[in-house]
CSV table of C-alpha atoms in Angstrom, one decimal:
chain,number,residue,atom,x,y,z
A,52,UNK,CA,-9.5,46.0,-24.9
A,53,UNK,CA,-10.7,42.5,-23.6
A,54,UNK,CA,-13.5,42.5,-21.1
A,55,UNK,CA,-14.6,39.9,-18.9
A,56,UNK,CA,-17.9,39.3,-17.0
A,57,UNK,CA,-19.0,36.1,-15.2
A,58,UNK,CA,-21.9,34.4,-13.6
A,59,UNK,CA,-22.2,31.9,-10.9
A,60,UNK,CA,-24.6,28.9,-11.4
A,61,UNK,CA,-26.2,25.8,-9.7
A,62,UNK,CA,-27.0,23.0,-11.2
A,63,UNK,CA,-29.4,20.4,-9.9
A,64,UNK,CA,-28.9,16.6,-10.3
A,65,UNK,CA,-32.0,15.1,-11.2
A,66,UNK,CA,-31.5,12.4,-8.8
A,67,UNK,CA,-29.1,11.2,-6.2
A,68,UNK,CA,-25.8,10.7,-8.0
A,69,UNK,CA,-23.6,8.3,-5.6
A,70,UNK,CA,-20.0,8.0,-5.9
A,71,UNK,CA,-17.4,6.2,-3.2
A,72,UNK,CA,-16.9,10.0,-2.1
A,73,UNK,CA,-20.8,10.3,-1.5
A,74,UNK,CA,-23.7,11.7,-3.2
A,75,UNK,CA,-24.1,14.5,-5.3
A,76,UNK,CA,-27.1,16.6,-5.4
A,77,UNK,CA,-26.0,20.1,-6.7
A,78,UNK,CA,-23.0,21.2,-8.7
A,79,UNK,CA,-21.7,24.8,-8.8
A,80,UNK,CA,-20.0,26.7,-11.8
A,81,UNK,CA,-18.8,29.8,-12.7
A,82,UNK,CA,-19.3,30.7,-16.7
A,83,UNK,CA,-17.3,33.2,-18.1
A,84,UNK,CA,-18.0,35.6,-20.7
A,85,UNK,CA,-15.0,37.4,-22.7
A,86,UNK,CA,-15.3,39.9,-25.5
A,87,UNK,CA,-13.7,43.0,-27.2
A,88,UNK,CA,-15.0,46.2,-26.2
A,89,UNK,CA,-15.4,47.7,-29.7
A,90,UNK,CA,-17.0,44.5,-30.7
A,91,UNK,CA,-19.1,43.5,-27.8
A,92,UNK,CA,-22.0,41.4,-29.7
A,93,UNK,CA,-19.1,38.8,-30.4
A,94,UNK,CA,-18.6,36.7,-27.1
A,95,UNK,CA,-16.7,33.8,-26.2
A,96,UNK,CA,-17.9,31.7,-23.1
A,97,UNK,CA,-16.4,29.3,-21.0
A,98,UNK,CA,-17.1,27.2,-17.7
A,99,UNK,CA,-15.4,26.8,-14.4
A,100,UNK,CA,-16.7,23.7,-12.9
A,101,UNK,CA,-14.6,22.5,-10.1
A,102,UNK,CA,-15.6,19.4,-8.3
A,103,UNK,CA,-15.6,18.9,-4.3
A,104,UNK,CA,-13.4,16.8,-3.3
A,105,UNK,CA,-11.5,16.2,-6.2
A,106,UNK,CA,-10.4,19.9,-7.8
A,107,UNK,CA,-7.6,21.8,-5.5
A,108,UNK,CA,-9.7,25.0,-6.1
A,109,UNK,CA,-13.3,25.6,-4.9
A,110,UNK,CA,-15.8,27.9,-6.7
A,111,UNK,CA,-15.2,30.4,-4.2
A,112,UNK,CA,-11.5,30.3,-5.3
A,113,UNK,CA,-12.4,30.9,-8.6
A,114,UNK,CA,-14.7,34.1,-7.9
A,115,UNK,CA,-12.2,35.3,-5.8
A,116,UNK,CA,-9.5,35.4,-8.6
A,117,UNK,CA,-11.8,36.8,-11.2
A,118,UNK,CA,-11.5,40.4,-10.5
A,119,UNK,CA,-7.9,40.6,-10.6
A,120,UNK,CA,-8.2,38.2,-14.0
A,121,UNK,CA,-10.4,41.1,-15.3
A,122,UNK,CA,-8.1,43.8,-15.0
A,123,UNK,CA,-5.5,41.6,-16.6
A,124,UNK,CA,-7.4,40.9,-19.6
A,125,UNK,CA,-8.0,44.6,-20.0
A,126,UNK,CA,-4.4,44.7,-20.8
A,127,UNK,CA,-3.6,42.0,-23.3
A,128,UNK,CA,-4.6,41.6,-27.0
A,129,UNK,CA,-7.1,38.9,-28.2
A,130,UNK,CA,-5.0,35.8,-29.1
A,131,UNK,CA,-4.8,34.9,-32.6
A,132,UNK,CA,-4.7,31.2,-32.7
A,133,UNK,CA,-4.6,28.1,-30.4
A,134,UNK,CA,-0.6,28.3,-29.5
A,135,UNK,CA,-1.7,31.8,-28.9
A,136,UNK,CA,-4.2,31.1,-26.3
A,137,UNK,CA,-1.9,28.5,-24.6
A,138,UNK,CA,0.5,31.0,-23.9
A,139,UNK,CA,-1.9,33.6,-22.8
A,140,UNK,CA,-3.7,31.3,-20.2
A,141,UNK,CA,0.1,30.0,-19.0
A,142,UNK,CA,0.5,33.8,-18.1
A,143,UNK,CA,-2.9,35.0,-16.8
A,144,UNK,CA,-3.8,31.7,-14.4
A,145,UNK,CA,-1.9,29.4,-12.4
A,146,UNK,CA,-2.1,25.7,-12.0
A,147,UNK,CA,-3.9,26.3,-8.6
A,148,UNK,CA,-7.0,27.0,-10.7
A,149,UNK,CA,-7.1,24.2,-13.3
A,150,UNK,CA,-10.7,24.7,-13.8
A,151,UNK,CA,-10.5,28.3,-14.4
A,152,UNK,CA,-7.9,27.9,-17.1
A,153,UNK,CA,-10.2,25.5,-19.1
A,154,UNK,CA,-12.9,28.0,-18.7
A,155,UNK,CA,-10.5,30.6,-20.1
A,156,UNK,CA,-9.0,28.7,-22.9
A,157,UNK,CA,-12.4,27.4,-23.9
A,158,UNK,CA,-13.8,31.1,-23.7
A,159,UNK,CA,-10.6,32.2,-26.0
A,160,UNK,CA,-11.1,29.6,-28.3
A,161,UNK,CA,-14.7,30.4,-28.9
A,162,UNK,CA,-14.2,34.2,-29.2
A,163,UNK,CA,-11.5,34.0,-32.0
A,164,UNK,CA,-13.6,31.5,-33.5
A,165,UNK,CA,-16.2,34.4,-34.0
A,166,UNK,CA,-18.3,33.5,-31.0
A,167,UNK,CA,-20.5,30.7,-32.0
A,168,UNK,CA,-19.5,28.3,-29.6
A,169,UNK,CA,-17.3,26.2,-31.9
A,170,UNK,CA,-13.9,25.7,-30.6
A,171,UNK,CA,-12.3,23.6,-33.1
A,172,UNK,CA,-12.9,22.4,-37.0
A,173,UNK,CA,-13.4,18.8,-37.2
A,174,UNK,CA,-16.2,16.4,-38.4
A,175,UNK,CA,-17.8,16.5,-35.0
A,176,UNK,CA,-18.1,20.2,-34.6
A,177,UNK,CA,-19.7,20.4,-38.1
A,178,UNK,CA,-22.1,17.5,-37.1
A,179,UNK,CA,-20.8,15.0,-39.8
A,180,UNK,CA,-19.5,12.4,-37.1
A,181,UNK,CA,-20.8,11.4,-33.6
A,182,UNK,CA,-18.6,10.3,-31.1
A,183,UNK,CA,-19.0,7.1,-29.5
A,184,UNK,CA,-19.7,7.2,-25.4
A,185,UNK,CA,-19.7,4.9,-22.5
A,186,UNK,CA,-23.3,4.6,-20.5
A,187,UNK,CA,-22.5,5.6,-17.0
A,188,UNK,CA,-24.3,3.5,-14.1
A,189,UNK,CA,-24.3,5.9,-10.7
A,190,UNK,CA,-24.1,4.3,-7.3
A,191,UNK,CA,-27.2,3.6,-5.3
A,192,UNK,CA,-29.6,0.7,-4.2
A,193,UNK,CA,-29.1,-2.4,-6.0
A,194,UNK,CA,-32.3,-2.0,-7.6
A,195,UNK,CA,-31.7,1.5,-8.8
A,196,UNK,CA,-28.4,0.4,-10.2
A,197,UNK,CA,-30.3,-2.5,-12.4
A,198,UNK,CA,-32.9,-0.1,-13.7
A,199,UNK,CA,-29.9,2.2,-14.9
A,200,UNK,CA,-28.4,-0.8,-16.5
A,201,UNK,CA,-31.5,-2.1,-18.3
A,202,UNK,CA,-31.8,1.6,-19.8
A,203,UNK,CA,-28.9,2.0,-21.0
A,204,UNK,CA,-28.8,-1.7,-22.5
A,205,UNK,CA,-32.1,-0.8,-24.0
A,206,UNK,CA,-30.7,2.1,-25.8
A,207,UNK,CA,-27.9,0.3,-27.5
A,208,UNK,CA,-24.8,1.0,-25.1
A,209,UNK,CA,-21.8,-1.3,-26.0
A,210,UNK,CA,-19.5,0.1,-23.4
A,211,UNK,CA,-21.0,0.3,-19.7
A,212,UNK,CA,-19.1,1.9,-16.8
A,213,UNK,CA,-20.4,1.2,-13.1
A,214,UNK,CA,-19.2,3.5,-10.1
A,215,UNK,CA,-17.8,0.7,-7.4
A,216,UNK,CA,-16.6,1.2,-4.3
A,217,UNK,CA,-19.8,2.5,-2.2
A,218,UNK,CA,-22.0,-0.5,-1.6
A,219,UNK,CA,-21.1,-3.8,-0.6
A,220,UNK,CA,-18.5,-5.4,-3.2
A,221,UNK,CA,-20.4,-8.6,-3.5
A,222,UNK,CA,-23.3,-6.7,-4.4
A,223,UNK,CA,-21.4,-5.1,-7.4
A,224,UNK,CA,-19.8,-8.4,-8.1
A,225,UNK,CA,-23.6,-9.4,-9.0
A,226,UNK,CA,-24.2,-6.3,-10.9
A,227,UNK,CA,-20.9,-7.0,-13.1
A,228,UNK,CA,-22.0,-10.6,-13.7
A,229,UNK,CA,-25.6,-9.7,-14.8
A,230,UNK,CA,-24.0,-7.6,-17.3
A,231,UNK,CA,-21.8,-10.0,-18.7
A,232,UNK,CA,-24.5,-12.4,-19.1
A,233,UNK,CA,-26.4,-9.7,-20.9
A,234,UNK,CA,-23.5,-9.8,-23.3
A,235,UNK,CA,-20.2,-11.3,-23.9
A,236,UNK,CA,-19.1,-8.6,-26.1
A,237,UNK,CA,-20.1,-5.6,-23.8
A,238,UNK,CA,-17.3,-3.5,-22.7
A,239,UNK,CA,-17.6,-3.1,-19.0
A,240,UNK,CA,-15.4,-0.5,-17.2
A,241,UNK,CA,-15.4,0.2,-13.5
A,242,UNK,CA,-14.3,3.4,-11.6
A,243,UNK,CA,-13.6,2.9,-7.8
A,244,UNK,CA,-12.3,6.6,-7.2
A,245,UNK,CA,-9.7,5.2,-5.1
A,246,UNK,CA,-12.0,3.6,-2.9
A,247,UNK,CA,-10.1,0.1,-2.6
A,248,UNK,CA,-8.0,-0.6,0.3
A,249,UNK,CA,-4.6,-1.4,-0.6
A,250,UNK,CA,-4.5,-4.8,1.4
A,251,UNK,CA,-7.5,-6.1,-0.6
A,252,UNK,CA,-7.0,-4.9,-4.0
A,253,UNK,CA,-5.3,-7.6,-5.6
A,254,UNK,CA,-8.5,-10.0,-4.2
A,255,UNK,CA,-10.7,-7.5,-5.6
A,256,UNK,CA,-9.2,-7.4,-9.1
A,257,UNK,CA,-8.9,-10.8,-9.1
A,258,UNK,CA,-12.8,-11.0,-9.0
A,259,UNK,CA,-13.2,-8.6,-11.7
A,260,UNK,CA,-11.1,-10.2,-13.9
A,261,UNK,CA,-13.5,-13.2,-13.8
A,262,UNK,CA,-16.0,-11.1,-15.7
A,263,UNK,CA,-13.7,-9.8,-18.6
A,264,UNK,CA,-13.8,-6.2,-16.9
A,265,UNK,CA,-12.2,-3.9,-19.7
A,266,UNK,CA,-10.4,-1.5,-17.1
A,267,UNK,CA,-10.6,-0.3,-13.4
A,268,UNK,CA,-10.1,3.6,-12.7
A,269,UNK,CA,-8.4,4.6,-9.6
A,270,UNK,CA,-8.5,1.5,-7.8
A,271,UNK,CA,-6.5,3.0,-4.3
A,272,UNK,CA,-6.2,6.2,-3.7
A,273,UNK,CA,-3.7,8.7,-5.6
A,274,UNK,CA,-0.4,9.5,-4.1
A,275,UNK,CA,0.8,5.8,-3.2
A,276,UNK,CA,3.2,5.3,-6.1
A,277,UNK,CA,4.9,2.3,-5.2
A,278,UNK,CA,1.8,0.4,-4.3
A,279,UNK,CA,0.1,2.0,-7.5
A,280,UNK,CA,3.3,0.9,-9.3
A,281,UNK,CA,3.2,-2.9,-8.2
A,282,UNK,CA,-0.7,-2.8,-8.9
A,283,UNK,CA,-0.2,-1.7,-12.6
A,284,UNK,CA,2.6,-4.2,-13.2
A,285,UNK,CA,0.9,-7.2,-11.6
A,286,UNK,CA,-3.0,-6.5,-12.4
A,287,UNK,CA,-5.3,-9.1,-14.0
A,288,UNK,CA,-7.6,-5.9,-15.0
A,289,UNK,CA,-5.8,-2.9,-16.6
A,290,UNK,CA,-5.4,0.0,-14.6
A,291,UNK,CA,-6.6,3.5,-16.1
A,292,UNK,CA,-5.1,6.4,-13.7
A,293,UNK,CA,-7.4,9.0,-12.8
A,294,UNK,CA,-7.1,11.0,-9.6
A,295,UNK,CA,-3.5,10.3,-9.9
A,296,UNK,CA,-3.1,12.6,-12.7
A,297,UNK,CA,-4.4,15.9,-10.8
A,298,UNK,CA,-2.3,18.5,-9.6
A,299,UNK,CA,0.7,17.1,-12.0
A,300,UNK,CA,1.6,20.2,-13.9
A,301,UNK,CA,5.3,20.2,-15.2
A,302,UNK,CA,5.7,18.1,-18.4
A,303,UNK,CA,9.0,16.3,-16.6
A,304,UNK,CA,6.3,15.2,-13.5
A,305,UNK,CA,4.0,13.8,-15.9
A,306,UNK,CA,6.8,11.8,-17.7
A,307,UNK,CA,8.2,10.6,-14.4
A,308,UNK,CA,4.5,9.4,-13.4
A,309,UNK,CA,3.8,7.7,-16.1
A,310,UNK,CA,7.4,5.9,-16.7
A,311,UNK,CA,7.3,5.0,-12.8
A,312,UNK,CA,3.5,3.7,-12.7
A,313,UNK,CA,3.5,2.2,-16.3
A,314,UNK,CA,-0.6,2.2,-16.3
A,315,UNK,CA,-2.3,0.6,-19.2
A,316,UNK,CA,-4.7,3.7,-19.5
A,317,UNK,CA,-5.0,7.1,-18.1
A,318,UNK,CA,-8.5,9.2,-18.0
A,319,UNK,CA,-8.1,12.8,-19.3
A,320,UNK,CA,-10.3,15.7,-18.1
A,321,UNK,CA,-9.2,18.9,-18.9
A,322,UNK,CA,-11.3,20.8,-16.1
A,323,UNK,CA,-9.2,19.2,-13.4
A,324,UNK,CA,-6.0,18.8,-15.2
A,325,UNK,CA,-5.8,22.4,-16.2
A,326,UNK,CA,-6.9,22.7,-19.9
A,327,UNK,CA,-6.5,21.5,-23.3
A,328,UNK,CA,-2.5,22.7,-23.3
A,329,UNK,CA,-2.0,20.2,-20.4
A,330,UNK,CA,-4.3,17.6,-21.7
A,331,UNK,CA,-2.4,17.5,-24.9
A,332,UNK,CA,1.1,17.4,-23.0
A,333,UNK,CA,-0.7,14.1,-21.3
A,334,UNK,CA,-1.6,12.5,-24.6
A,335,UNK,CA,1.7,13.1,-26.2
A,336,UNK,CA,3.3,11.2,-23.5
A,337,UNK,CA,0.9,8.5,-23.3
A,338,UNK,CA,1.4,7.9,-27.3
A,339,UNK,CA,5.0,7.9,-26.8
A,340,UNK,CA,4.6,5.1,-24.3
A,341,UNK,CA,1.9,3.2,-25.7
A,342,UNK,CA,-0.5,4.2,-23.0
A,343,UNK,CA,-4.2,4.0,-23.9
A,344,UNK,CA,-6.2,7.1,-22.9
A,345,UNK,CA,-9.8,8.7,-23.3
A,346,UNK,CA,-11.4,11.9,-22.6
A,347,UNK,CA,-14.1,12.3,-19.8
A,348,UNK,CA,-16.1,15.1,-18.7
A,349,UNK,CA,-15.9,16.3,-15.1
A,350,UNK,CA,-19.6,16.8,-14.8
A,351,UNK,CA,-19.8,20.1,-16.6
A,352,UNK,CA,-22.9,21.7,-17.8
A,353,UNK,CA,-22.9,21.7,-21.5
A,354,UNK,CA,-20.8,24.4,-21.9
A,355,UNK,CA,-17.8,22.7,-20.6
A,356,UNK,CA,-19.0,19.4,-22.1
A,357,UNK,CA,-19.0,20.9,-25.5
A,358,UNK,CA,-15.6,22.2,-25.2
A,359,UNK,CA,-14.4,18.6,-24.2
A,360,UNK,CA,-16.4,16.9,-26.9
A,361,UNK,CA,-15.4,19.2,-29.6
A,362,UNK,CA,-11.6,18.6,-28.6
A,363,UNK,CA,-12.4,14.8,-28.8
A,364,UNK,CA,-13.4,15.3,-32.2
A,365,UNK,CA,-9.6,16.3,-33.3
A,366,UNK,CA,-8.7,12.6,-32.9
A,367,UNK,CA,-9.7,9.7,-34.8
A,368,UNK,CA,-10.5,5.9,-33.9
A,369,UNK,CA,-10.3,6.9,-30.1
A,370,UNK,CA,-12.9,4.5,-28.8
A,371,UNK,CA,-15.5,5.2,-26.1
A,372,UNK,CA,-15.4,8.3,-24.8
A,373,UNK,CA,-17.0,9.3,-21.1
A,374,UNK,CA,-18.8,12.4,-22.7
A,375,UNK,CA,-22.3,11.2,-21.6
A,376,UNK,CA,-23.3,13.5,-18.9
A,377,UNK,CA,-25.1,16.2,-20.3
A,378,UNK,CA,-28.6,14.9,-19.4
A,379,UNK,CA,-27.5,14.8,-15.6
A,380,UNK,CA,-29.2,18.2,-14.6
A,381,UNK,CA,-33.0,19.4,-14.4
A,382,UNK,CA,-31.7,22.8,-15.5
A,383,UNK,CA,-28.8,22.4,-17.8
A,384,UNK,CA,-27.9,24.5,-20.4
A,385,UNK,CA,-29.8,24.2,-23.8
A,386,UNK,CA,-27.4,23.2,-26.4
A,387,UNK,CA,-26.8,21.4,-29.6
A,388,UNK,CA,-25.1,18.6,-28.2
A,389,UNK,CA,-27.6,15.5,-28.4
A,390,UNK,CA,-27.2,11.6,-27.5
A,391,UNK,CA,-28.6,9.3,-30.0
A,392,UNK,CA,-28.2,5.8,-28.7
A,393,UNK,CA,-24.6,5.2,-27.9
A,394,UNK,CA,-23.3,8.4,-29.5
A,395,UNK,CA,-22.8,12.0,-28.8
A,396,UNK,CA,-23.3,14.3,-31.9
A,397,UNK,CA,-24.3,18.0,-32.5
A,398,UNK,CA,-27.7,18.9,-33.9
A,399,UNK,CA,-26.9,21.8,-36.0
A,400,UNK,CA,-30.4,22.9,-36.4
A,401,UNK,CA,-30.7,23.2,-32.3
A,402,UNK,CA,-29.5,26.6,-30.7
A,403,UNK,CA,-27.7,27.6,-27.7
A,404,UNK,CA,-29.6,29.4,-24.8
A,405,UNK,CA,-26.5,30.8,-23.4
A,406,UNK,CA,-26.7,32.1,-19.5
A,407,UNK,CA,-26.0,35.7,-20.0
């Protein structure tokens, strides 16, 4: 018999994390623990961390669904492999709760791996290969953003991602110009979170193109397919779809979206997309259509970040990933994850301090 326990937890940001949707100071998450009643010492952990304003569900929705999930789990047998996990999660949790699907997949993979917080077997999980990551610059006063930029460059980051769309666009351009003057080879990514007005988007993209910006995530709000199709076709800066993918559950819907919009890149956040199985479908389609992609955390604590990072380790030569968020919180879960310069790795000498 499978047993489920859970605990809600509030993560505290070390600073006011500014985005175009507002300032983040706290992030509420739910941790899952699954084990067999006959073997209670072997436990699988997962994290449901819906993002306010982005996820279709809330923490309250997740907590409301968990008693029923606990009853269902008592009637199923432990899955035997990844494919079995995908099938079982499809049966247990609907796509209206994507963060819970991700948490349940993670907990099952951990459990069948022996409860060692190793979900996949690859060079990253064994500590022999690190993952290159981008340095994330949060919105705020211009001086605050400049300080972040200096810190990231001093640490050796070769790819910098700036949140844009909340402060004056001319100020943002000055920061990007400063970055470009620092290095001609630096990869600069920007993320608008849908903040650009449709009637201004081409003018802004033209300005960004002057500084050799690698890509821009979600320049306009999602759901405007005709406008986005035109932007992807005519843009001087490659487009990376992010929020546009949320809630697109069926394989045929994914295929339709990518065929119509033809973005240059897509951003994959398993917490928002409904887990690893859903993410693999996006990767399969993107590869078929020669669309680039990379993985990004959705501000999970180290339990969720560990899962996404280990998943990323399954792929070779994937470039800079958005997985450098483990140092955002003052009360994060202690883990073997470590950042050295511009790389995320696993320090096999460090132990987990799990929440319960």
